[in-house]
Amino acid sequence: MSILSAAGLSKAFGAKDIFSGISLEIPHGAKIALVGPNGAGKTTLIRILVGQDEPSSGTINRMRGLRIGYLPQRPELLSAQTLWEEMLSAFEALRRREAALLQMAQQISERPDDAELLERYGAAQHAFERDGGYTYETRIKQVLQGLGFEADTYHKPLSLLSGGQRTRALLAKLLLQQPELLVLDEPTNHLDVQAIEWLEGYLSAWRGALLLVSHDRYFMDRVVNTIWELDCGRLESYSGNYSAYLAQRQARWDYHLKLFESERERLLADLDFIKRNIARESTNARAIGKLRLLSRELAAIEQLGLIAYKNARSWSETGVGGVRLYTVAEAEAAIKALKPSSVRPRQVRMRLNLQSGARSGDKVLMTHNLVVGYAAQAPLLRVPDLTLYRGEVAAIIGPNGVGKSTLLKTLLGALPPLAGERKLGAQVKIGYFAQAHESLSEERTLLDEILSVRELPISQARDHLANFLFTGDDVFRTVSTLSGGERGRLALAKLALSGANLLLLDEPTNHLDIPAQEVLQDILAQFEGTILLVSHDRYLINALATQIWSARPGQLDVFVGTYSAYLAEREATKAATAAANATARQARRSEAPHRANKADGLSTREREKRVAQIEADIHQLETDLARLEAELALASANGDVERVRTLGEAYAQAQSALDAHLREWETLLA
């Protein structure tokens, strides 16, 4: 069942069309990723779908009462409340029911014989428990911890949190509210890999519908089952995750290209017939009729595109109005103007040529007893002795704040080690891509930045910048005017001229759209030198890395192999640990009854003694449960919420112990 649908959506800003003729629907439970190059209109489209912007034309139908949760890229969550209070506000309705229960408990203490009141209280309490009334604070903690919040931030005012923390706070609140349609614009921004992995698991189990915009290809592979591609003003839908989309898109493009070639040949054949017959009196009428049909086709193709025209089931479905008769010359020009790009959208893409300089020695980078950080009394990482060989790609991963970038700067030589040493091999030349782009001078023009790397003719420097989508007067802009994505492209443009054979890359795909990420990934895969990179881009890491350097507080662990192999080993280790813990717990649980009943090892007297002990324990537990039940009723009557929760946990533990004793008692008497 569709919870949201749209037909004929168009959006223009002034004379510029962003997209047009978009129709879509979101079924219940769908998990959709919206992809496309920067500037294609992805954020504009989702703002229209959630009702925060209006289309220039078209209609949107939302299911009556549809609850939508929307996370924009730059949310404004400004509140005097603390983080914890903001999370509690996600459960306002549940907390009102909690207050009503306490009020009913007070009424029961005044009218204990009111059977109708007791029945209503029991039903309300059961529904409250069913809907998570006794667990919502636990859920809050789980979500906050999953998104990387430390406990010491729970009671800080939101106004004191960073912009990234406030974005994560809004995401946490939306997850707790559980809307029927969750719309997330770049949800993995401001999250480290651990938090992203947690979010993947949470959204994979999400029961509502999900629509997200993301540049995180690995995240989309793990979470979504549909891809919408917005490109050149058109929206196309693909089933499956991101990797499936890539394969389907290529197959679709190949089919469209074959269709284009066959249709172009057919149109040229029609034109040839017209040329040969239009001058003859006996065939002129047929040629004019053929030209009239050809004029209609060319007008429709020009207006709709070849594929949309071919997909139309009838002329009326094309929506093309009256068409004038083309001249033969006009028809010929229109056919020759058809390009394959009319069936395969081609945004202007970054072009990157990255060649390593002189060949380095086999051993490129070595460390010995290396310790990195800024203060000897508080080192960030202790590094095992490492040797990085020519042609290898090592990826440094780990949570934010453990020292990944600090390690990279130490290996670069920009920071002194706290202890130990790092050595470069023979003929090694380093090229460095900084996350914050510190190598860029704010006052320089783009042209000056390129010329600072290598002396080039101005025309050649401009051509090089054009490969990174800086054209015309863009080359005279100063660095201070650039966006994050533009700074990244400029830093890559400088790196391409460096002639380095060892690349140290700190978050190279940050701020790059997916087409640019794909270009960078392809070029790095062809690079003949050595690469050491820090990245949250797991798709890039999975495609390139031959070693994984996993940073955790105080320590760096090295895994030789691909990222997929690293994950498989990590999961196997987790599973083995969990199995060992489960076995130990089971052994502890079964120890007493096993001793009491092992192969008739107990004498009759010993067995009777054990039965008597268990029966005494059962009696005590039943007494405890009765006492706890009375205390719970009193705490409810007094409105003491914290006391109710504490007693509720104690009651559950006592009940569990009673169940275990009863099972053992039954075993002994069997």
mmCIF file of C-alpha atoms in Angstrom, residues 16-150:
data_model
loop_
_atom_site.group_PDB
_atom_site.id
_atom_site.type_symbol
_atom_site.label_atom_id
_atom_site.label_comp_id
_atom_site.label_asym_id
_atom_site.label_seq_id
_atom_site.Cartn_x
_atom_site.Cartn_y
_atom_site.Cartn_z
ATOM 1 C CA LYS A 16 16.107 27.320 -14.416
ATOM 2 C CA ASP A 17 14.316 23.965 -14.335
ATOM 3 C CA ILE A 18 15.603 21.722 -11.539
ATOM 4 C CA PHE A 19 13.453 18.721 -12.483
ATOM 5 C CA SER A 20 10.175 18.098 -14.285
ATOM 6 C CA GLY A 21 7.562 15.417 -14.856
ATOM 7 C CA ILE A 22 8.532 13.328 -11.830
ATOM 8 C CA SER A 23 6.083 10.677 -10.648
ATOM 9 C CA LEU A 24 6.784 8.345 -7.729
ATOM 10 C CA GLU A 25 5.274 6.377 -4.886
ATOM 11 C CA ILE A 26 6.506 5.181 -1.499
ATOM 12 C CA PRO A 27 4.936 1.892 -0.370
ATOM 13 C CA HIS A 28 4.624 1.015 3.304
ATOM 14 C CA GLY A 29 7.895 -0.539 4.494
ATOM 15 C CA ALA A 30 9.941 0.609 1.483
ATOM 16 C CA LYS A 31 13.575 1.578 2.055
ATOM 17 C CA ILE A 32 14.634 3.997 -0.657
ATOM 18 C CA ALA A 33 17.869 5.897 -1.310
ATOM 19 C CA LEU A 34 17.786 9.005 -3.500
ATOM 20 C CA VAL A 35 21.085 9.472 -5.346
ATOM 21 C CA GLY A 36 22.425 11.842 -7.954
ATOM 22 C CA PRO A 37 25.154 14.421 -8.509
ATOM 23 C CA ASN A 38 25.377 17.565 -6.413
ATOM 24 C CA GLY A 39 22.946 20.174 -7.686
ATOM 25 C CA ALA A 40 20.524 17.637 -9.183
ATOM 26 C CA GLY A 41 17.777 18.707 -6.752
ATOM 27 C CA LYS A 42 17.727 15.824 -4.257
ATOM 28 C CA THR A 43 17.205 17.989 -1.165
ATOM 29 C CA THR A 44 14.659 20.111 -3.040
ATOM 30 C CA LEU A 45 12.657 17.012 -3.954
ATOM 31 C CA ILE A 46 12.529 15.594 -0.430
ATOM 32 C CA ARG A 47 11.596 18.999 1.008
ATOM 33 C CA ILE A 48 8.651 19.005 -1.394
ATOM 34 C CA LEU A 49 7.673 15.453 -0.423
ATOM 35 C CA VAL A 50 7.670 16.225 3.320
ATOM 36 C CA GLY A 51 5.720 19.459 2.783
ATOM 37 C CA GLN A 52 8.449 22.012 3.546
ATOM 38 C CA ASP A 53 8.518 23.334 -0.025
ATOM 39 C CA GLU A 54 6.018 23.621 -2.857
ATOM 40 C CA PRO A 55 6.445 22.204 -6.371
ATOM 41 C CA SER A 56 6.110 24.492 -9.371
ATOM 42 C CA SER A 57 3.568 21.998 -10.696
ATOM 43 C CA GLY A 58 2.303 18.510 -9.940
ATOM 44 C CA THR A 59 0.403 16.832 -7.125
ATOM 45 C CA ILE A 60 1.309 14.958 -3.936
ATOM 46 C CA ASN A 61 -0.973 12.551 -2.081
ATOM 47 C CA ARG A 62 -0.113 11.549 1.469
ATOM 48 C CA MET A 63 -1.942 8.880 3.458
ATOM 49 C CA ARG A 64 -4.365 10.507 5.898
ATOM 50 C CA GLY A 65 -2.669 11.112 9.233
ATOM 51 C CA LEU A 66 0.754 10.102 7.861
ATOM 52 C CA ARG A 67 3.442 10.775 10.477
ATOM 53 C CA ILE A 68 6.662 11.948 8.809
ATOM 54 C CA GLY A 69 9.996 12.352 10.577
ATOM 55 C CA TYR A 70 12.461 14.555 8.660
ATOM 56 C CA LEU A 71 16.175 15.055 9.299
ATOM 57 C CA PRO A 72 17.516 17.926 7.158
ATOM 58 C CA GLN A 73 21.220 18.317 6.413
ATOM 59 C CA ARG A 74 21.486 21.351 8.670
ATOM 60 C CA PRO A 75 18.807 20.995 11.345
ATOM 61 C CA GLU A 76 18.048 23.719 13.832
ATOM 62 C CA LEU A 77 17.489 21.926 17.134
ATOM 63 C CA LEU A 78 17.789 24.888 19.476
ATOM 64 C CA SER A 79 16.213 24.290 22.860
ATOM 65 C CA ALA A 80 16.751 25.169 26.497
ATOM 66 C CA GLN A 81 16.107 21.524 27.342
ATOM 67 C CA THR A 82 18.832 19.032 28.082
ATOM 68 C CA LEU A 83 19.597 16.196 25.691
ATOM 69 C CA TRP A 84 17.756 13.758 27.981
ATOM 70 C CA GLU A 85 14.693 16.007 28.268
ATOM 71 C CA GLU A 86 14.578 16.339 24.487
ATOM 72 C CA MET A 87 14.597 12.556 24.133
ATOM 73 C CA LEU A 88 11.819 12.221 26.730
ATOM 74 C CA SER A 89 9.693 14.551 24.607
ATOM 75 C CA ALA A 90 9.560 11.779 21.986
ATOM 76 C CA PHE A 91 7.374 9.845 24.439
ATOM 77 C CA GLU A 92 4.958 12.608 25.471
ATOM 78 C CA ALA A 93 1.850 10.503 24.785
ATOM 79 C CA LEU A 94 3.266 7.531 26.691
ATOM 80 C CA ARG A 95 4.239 9.722 29.639
ATOM 81 C CA ARG A 96 0.726 11.198 29.772
ATOM 82 C CA ARG A 97 -0.608 7.648 30.040
ATOM 83 C CA GLU A 98 1.928 7.011 32.808
ATOM 84 C CA ALA A 99 0.624 10.026 34.723
ATOM 85 C CA ALA A 100 -2.949 8.817 34.215
ATOM 86 C CA LEU A 101 -1.998 5.400 35.634
ATOM 87 C CA LEU A 102 -0.534 7.019 38.735
ATOM 88 C CA GLN A 103 -3.698 9.051 39.160
ATOM 89 C CA MET A 104 -5.808 5.888 38.886
ATOM 90 C CA ALA A 105 -3.570 4.185 41.472
ATOM 91 C CA GLN A 106 -4.250 7.076 43.837
ATOM 92 C CA GLN A 107 -7.984 6.624 43.263
ATOM 93 C CA ILE A 108 -7.659 2.890 44.002
ATOM 94 C CA SER A 109 -5.986 3.657 47.342
ATOM 95 C CA GLU A 110 -9.061 5.743 48.190
ATOM 96 C CA ARG A 111 -11.625 3.252 46.752
ATOM 97 C CA PRO A 112 -9.986 -0.204 46.997
ATOM 98 C CA ASP A 113 -13.317 -2.011 46.538
ATOM 99 C CA ASP A 114 -14.209 -0.289 43.240
ATOM 100 C CA ALA A 115 -14.189 -3.305 40.896
ATOM 101 C CA GLU A 116 -14.752 -1.243 37.743
ATOM 102 C CA LEU A 117 -11.833 1.060 38.599
ATOM 103 C CA LEU A 118 -9.576 -1.928 39.283
ATOM 104 C CA GLU A 119 -10.538 -3.469 35.947
ATOM 105 C CA ARG A 120 -9.838 -0.227 34.060
ATOM 106 C CA TYR A 121 -6.508 0.127 35.855
ATOM 107 C CA GLY A 122 -5.498 -3.426 34.950
ATOM 108 C CA ALA A 123 -6.364 -2.930 31.274
ATOM 109 C CA ALA A 124 -4.577 0.427 31.116
ATOM 110 C CA GLN A 125 -1.489 -0.974 32.852
ATOM 111 C CA HIS A 126 -1.371 -3.936 30.452
ATOM 112 C CA ALA A 127 -1.604 -1.623 27.416
ATOM 113 C CA PHE A 128 1.031 0.691 28.915
ATOM 114 C CA GLU A 129 3.433 -2.224 29.381
ATOM 115 C CA ARG A 130 2.693 -3.568 25.876
ATOM 116 C CA ASP A 131 3.547 -0.190 24.320
ATOM 117 C CA GLY A 132 6.895 0.064 26.107
ATOM 118 C CA GLY A 133 5.859 2.149 29.084
ATOM 119 C CA TYR A 134 8.375 0.496 31.390
ATOM 120 C CA THR A 135 11.230 0.411 28.863
ATOM 121 C CA TYR A 136 11.286 3.786 27.093
ATOM 122 C CA GLU A 137 14.164 5.132 29.178
ATOM 123 C CA THR A 138 16.179 2.030 28.310
ATOM 124 C CA ARG A 139 15.387 2.643 24.630
ATOM 125 C CA ILE A 140 16.591 6.234 24.938
ATOM 126 C CA LYS A 141 19.910 5.060 26.381
ATOM 127 C CA GLN A 142 20.317 2.446 23.640
ATOM 128 C CA VAL A 143 19.771 4.979 20.849
ATOM 129 C CA LEU A 144 21.969 7.683 22.397
ATOM 130 C CA GLN A 145 24.777 5.210 23.015
ATOM 131 C CA GLY A 146 24.395 3.793 19.512
ATOM 132 C CA LEU A 147 24.784 7.261 17.989
ATOM 133 C CA GLY A 148 27.930 7.928 19.999
ATOM 134 C CA PHE A 149 26.713 10.039 22.927
ATOM 135 C CA GLU A 150 28.615 9.635 26.182
#
